[in-house]
Amino acid sequence: MENIYNECVNKVKCGSKFHIDFQKRTLKIDGKYVIKQGEYEGELGLPVFDDPLTIITQLFIRYQHSLPSERSDHKRKKYFNALSEHQLSDEDMLYGEPREVAQIKLELHILIMIFNGSLKWYEFAKDKWFWQSPTVKELIILKEWIEPKSENK
Amino acid sequence: MKKVSVKCPKCGANLEVEAAEVNVVMPVHCVPTSIAVEIPVPANKLNEAEAKIEALRNAGVNVANLFSIRGTDGSYEVGRLTDGQFAVVPDDDPIFAAIRASKTIPDRRLFRRWVMAQVFHMMTETDYKTGQPIGFTAALRRKGYKYQWEMVVEELRVQARLNVTDPENFAERNRWFNRGVVVQMATDYIKLVRNIVTKLRIRSCKGVPYVRLDGTNIFIKDLPTKVYEPLEKLLRSIRNTRQPAALYRATTNFYKAVKETCLFFDMEQSRAFKDAYKGAGAFFTLKNLILFHDCGFPKMSQKMSREYLYELASQKDLEGYKLFGILKDFLVVNGINIEAMRAEWRK
């Protein structure tokens, strides 16, 4: 893929299924590996960010207020919790993104930030096993996602 | 005088005595070691604030962050917890003011905001390759043929229930999806099947011609008895229904036959379905916009706009696509740009 981020997001918009595993560093689209245990072909499609947590927080808020569907409700594994339908405002319902699109944007962004070295655990949550956003309390990132247990020292 | 119910622990006899009485005459064989005395406890009376919250809860409003609090003067108020801050909800708060002004309760289930959300999303759906808007009809077609039956069956299931519990809401929904629409959909399906069969390759088994219809081999001479006649019979059963519950059952049976006969994603959706879908989508979107988003028809107040909408819907010859056209015009007049609002939301 020339641009993994954009092409994967477009595929999910078109109805493809996806699965991201932070610990195994994998991304599957329609059951096929795009990134397998940290190995991929082509460009990731995102630059290195000085402050990746700000963008992750923005993407999380969008995901949190995204529009659920039968398809997104049946998704088995989710790293982050979004609001249920009755908690969404009318504006969220009318103008929000589809939930599965918002989900891949958030999760793939984090995965790519891990790959390109923007997200380093010791820089923002040293000595902690989880990081909670100071502005959005619902956003929690676990250490084992960024530094899997086998790599923990 | 207040009565007290006394139950004998041995023989189980119930005795009613007046509260002032102290002597209870008991049979000798059951001299009480202990007597269970049942005194009816009055239900806790709700204070004014609790009563308000209870009324909102019954109306389906989310009251998770509302509390009853007591002031220093002993009066009860409704309090709201927002972002860790606790504040008294004034009587002119939008949650009460909206109810008073319109005499309606903003119940999201009742006012079908999902319909409005879906209409907005489908109106702005884009092509996968070019990124250009494809329009509402194409977005509906993209959902596939199966969707029309699944959607109608679910709609009729809800209508069958509403017919008993909420006749007013039933009438609004039945204006668009009703027996006539289902009959037309079923008729169109039978025509579609006949068309598909004529285009199938004719195979032969020991010299007897047959066709393969959606994976099922059928001799050509058996087509009327095994395919068309059962469908026609089910169509007649839909046509003969008089009650919403019966219509729901008949439609379910027809859909079951559709799944067993042939069901392809790219089969053309019925015109009657598309029209009803647009009509219902436009009607409930307009109603929502008028009631809860301060929108209205030109030079009309909220009340007049609502009455005008009902008047439009009451016209039997008003087809769904025409009301959809009115909705598009309504959005322009009220300055609602969905794309711009969506870009604003993403910030």
Coordinates of C-alpha atoms in Angstrom, one line a residue, chain B residues 88-287:
Chain B
V88 CA -30.4 23.8 40.9
V89 CA -32.5 23.4 37.7
P90 CA -34.6 26.5 37.3
D91 CA -38.3 26.2 36.3
D92 CA -37.6 27.8 33.0
D93 CA -34.8 25.3 32.2
P94 CA -35.1 24.0 28.5
I95 CA -36.1 20.6 29.8
F96 CA -39.3 22.0 31.4
A97 CA -39.7 25.0 29.1
A98 CA -39.8 22.8 25.9
I99 CA -42.5 20.6 27.5
R100 CA -44.6 23.6 28.5
A101 CA -44.3 25.4 25.3
S102 CA -45.1 22.6 22.9
K103 CA -47.1 20.4 25.4
T104 CA -44.9 17.6 24.2
I105 CA -42.0 15.8 25.8
P106 CA -38.7 15.5 23.8
D107 CA -38.6 11.8 23.9
R108 CA -36.1 10.6 21.4
R109 CA -37.8 7.3 21.0
L110 CA -41.2 8.9 20.3
F111 CA -39.8 11.5 17.9
R112 CA -37.6 9.1 15.9
R113 CA -34.4 11.0 15.8
W114 CA -32.8 8.0 14.3
V115 CA -34.9 8.5 11.2
M116 CA -33.7 12.1 10.9
A117 CA -30.1 11.1 11.5
Q118 CA -30.3 8.4 8.8
V119 CA -31.9 10.8 6.3
F120 CA -29.1 13.4 6.9
H121 CA -26.4 10.7 6.4
M122 CA -28.0 9.2 3.3
M123 CA -28.5 12.7 1.7
T124 CA -24.8 13.3 1.9
E125 CA -23.5 9.8 1.1
T126 CA -20.6 10.0 -1.4
D127 CA -19.3 7.7 -4.1
Y128 CA -16.5 5.4 -3.0
K129 CA -14.2 6.3 -5.9
T130 CA -15.0 9.9 -6.9
G131 CA -16.0 11.2 -3.5
Q132 CA -19.0 13.0 -5.1
P133 CA -22.5 12.9 -3.5
I134 CA -24.6 10.2 -4.9
G135 CA -28.0 11.3 -3.7
F136 CA -30.6 9.8 -1.4
T137 CA -32.1 7.3 -3.9
A138 CA -28.7 5.8 -4.8
A139 CA -27.8 5.6 -1.1
L140 CA -31.0 3.7 -0.5
R141 CA -30.3 1.4 -3.5
R142 CA -26.9 0.7 -2.0
K143 CA -28.5 -0.9 1.0
G144 CA -29.6 -3.8 -1.2
Y145 CA -32.8 -5.5 -1.9
K146 CA -32.9 -7.5 1.3
Y147 CA -33.1 -4.2 3.3
Q148 CA -36.5 -3.3 1.9
W149 CA -38.1 -6.5 3.3
E150 CA -36.2 -6.4 6.6
M151 CA -37.1 -2.7 7.1
V152 CA -40.8 -3.2 6.3
V153 CA -41.2 -6.3 8.4
E154 CA -39.7 -4.4 11.4
E155 CA -41.9 -1.4 10.7
L156 CA -45.0 -3.5 10.6
R157 CA -44.1 -5.3 13.8
V158 CA -43.8 -1.9 15.6
Q159 CA -47.0 -0.7 14.0
A160 CA -48.9 -3.8 15.2
R161 CA -47.9 -2.9 18.7
L162 CA -48.5 0.8 18.3
N163 CA -52.0 0.1 17.0
V164 CA -52.9 -1.0 20.5
T165 CA -50.8 1.2 22.7
D166 CA -50.5 4.5 20.7
P167 CA -53.1 5.0 18.0
E168 CA -51.9 8.5 17.2
N169 CA -48.3 7.5 16.5
F170 CA -49.6 4.4 14.6
A171 CA -51.6 6.7 12.2
E172 CA -48.5 8.8 11.5
R173 CA -46.5 5.7 10.6
N174 CA -49.2 3.9 8.8
R175 CA -49.7 6.9 6.5
W176 CA -46.5 5.7 4.7
F177 CA -46.0 2.0 5.3
N178 CA -49.3 0.3 5.0
R179 CA -51.0 -2.7 3.3
G180 CA -51.1 -1.0 -0.1
V181 CA -47.3 -0.6 -0.1
V182 CA -46.7 -4.2 1.0
V183 CA -49.1 -5.5 -1.7
Q184 CA -47.2 -3.5 -4.3
M185 CA -43.9 -4.7 -3.0
A186 CA -45.0 -8.3 -3.2
T187 CA -46.5 -7.9 -6.7
D188 CA -43.2 -6.4 -7.9
Y189 CA -41.3 -9.2 -6.4
I190 CA -43.3 -11.8 -8.3
K191 CA -42.7 -9.9 -11.5
L192 CA -39.0 -9.8 -10.7
V193 CA -38.9 -13.5 -10.2
R194 CA -40.7 -14.1 -13.5
N195 CA -38.2 -11.9 -15.3
I196 CA -35.2 -13.6 -13.6
V197 CA -36.5 -17.1 -14.6
T198 CA -36.9 -16.1 -18.3
K199 CA -33.2 -15.1 -18.3
L200 CA -31.9 -18.3 -16.7
R201 CA -30.0 -20.9 -18.7
I202 CA -32.2 -23.9 -19.4
R203 CA -30.5 -27.1 -18.4
S204 CA -31.6 -30.6 -19.0
C205 CA -31.9 -33.7 -16.9
K206 CA -32.7 -36.9 -18.8
G207 CA -34.3 -34.8 -21.5
V208 CA -36.5 -32.8 -19.0
P209 CA -35.7 -29.1 -19.0
Y210 CA -35.0 -27.4 -15.7
V211 CA -33.6 -24.1 -14.4
R212 CA -31.4 -23.3 -11.4
L213 CA -33.0 -20.5 -9.4
D214 CA -30.8 -19.2 -6.7
G215 CA -29.2 -22.6 -6.2
T216 CA -32.4 -24.6 -6.4
N217 CA -33.0 -26.8 -9.4
I218 CA -36.6 -26.7 -10.6
F219 CA -38.2 -28.4 -13.6
I220 CA -39.7 -25.8 -15.9
K221 CA -43.1 -27.6 -15.8
D222 CA -43.0 -27.3 -12.0
L223 CA -42.4 -23.5 -11.9
P224 CA -46.0 -22.5 -11.6
T225 CA -46.8 -24.9 -8.8
K226 CA -43.6 -24.6 -6.9
V227 CA -42.7 -21.0 -7.3
Y228 CA -45.4 -18.7 -8.6
E229 CA -48.6 -20.1 -7.0
P230 CA -47.2 -20.2 -3.4
L231 CA -46.1 -16.6 -3.8
E232 CA -49.5 -15.6 -5.3
K233 CA -51.3 -17.3 -2.4
L234 CA -49.2 -15.4 0.1
L235 CA -49.9 -12.2 -1.8
R236 CA -53.6 -12.8 -1.5
S237 CA -53.2 -13.4 2.2
I238 CA -51.5 -10.0 2.5
R239 CA -54.3 -8.4 0.5
N240 CA -57.0 -9.9 2.7
T241 CA -55.6 -8.7 6.0
R242 CA -57.7 -6.2 8.0
Q243 CA -55.6 -5.8 11.2
P244 CA -52.0 -4.5 11.6
A245 CA -51.0 -7.6 13.5
A246 CA -52.4 -9.8 10.7
L247 CA -50.6 -7.7 8.1
Y248 CA -47.3 -8.2 10.0
R249 CA -47.7 -11.9 10.1
A250 CA -48.7 -12.1 6.4
T251 CA -45.7 -10.0 5.5
T252 CA -43.3 -12.1 7.6
N253 CA -44.6 -15.2 5.8
F254 CA -44.1 -13.6 2.4
Y255 CA -40.5 -12.5 3.3
K256 CA -39.8 -16.1 4.4
A257 CA -40.9 -17.2 1.0
V258 CA -38.7 -14.5 -0.6
K259 CA -35.7 -15.9 1.2
E260 CA -36.5 -19.4 0.1
T261 CA -37.2 -18.5 -3.5
C262 CA -34.5 -16.1 -4.6
L263 CA -33.0 -13.0 -3.0
F264 CA -30.1 -11.1 -4.7
F265 CA -28.4 -8.0 -3.5
D266 CA -28.8 -6.1 -6.8
M267 CA -32.6 -6.8 -7.4
E268 CA -34.4 -3.6 -8.0
Q269 CA -36.2 -2.3 -5.0
S270 CA -39.9 -1.7 -5.3
R271 CA -41.0 1.8 -6.4
A272 CA -43.7 1.7 -3.7
F273 CA -41.1 1.0 -1.0
K274 CA -38.8 3.8 -2.2
D275 CA -41.6 6.2 -2.2
A276 CA -42.8 5.3 1.3
Y277 CA -39.3 5.4 2.6
K278 CA -38.7 8.9 1.3
G279 CA -42.1 10.0 2.6
A280 CA -41.6 8.6 6.1
G281 CA -38.0 9.9 6.2
A282 CA -39.1 13.4 5.1
F283 CA -42.1 13.6 7.4
F284 CA -40.3 12.6 10.6
T285 CA -37.3 14.8 9.7
L286 CA -39.5 17.8 9.1
K287 CA -41.4 17.1 12.3

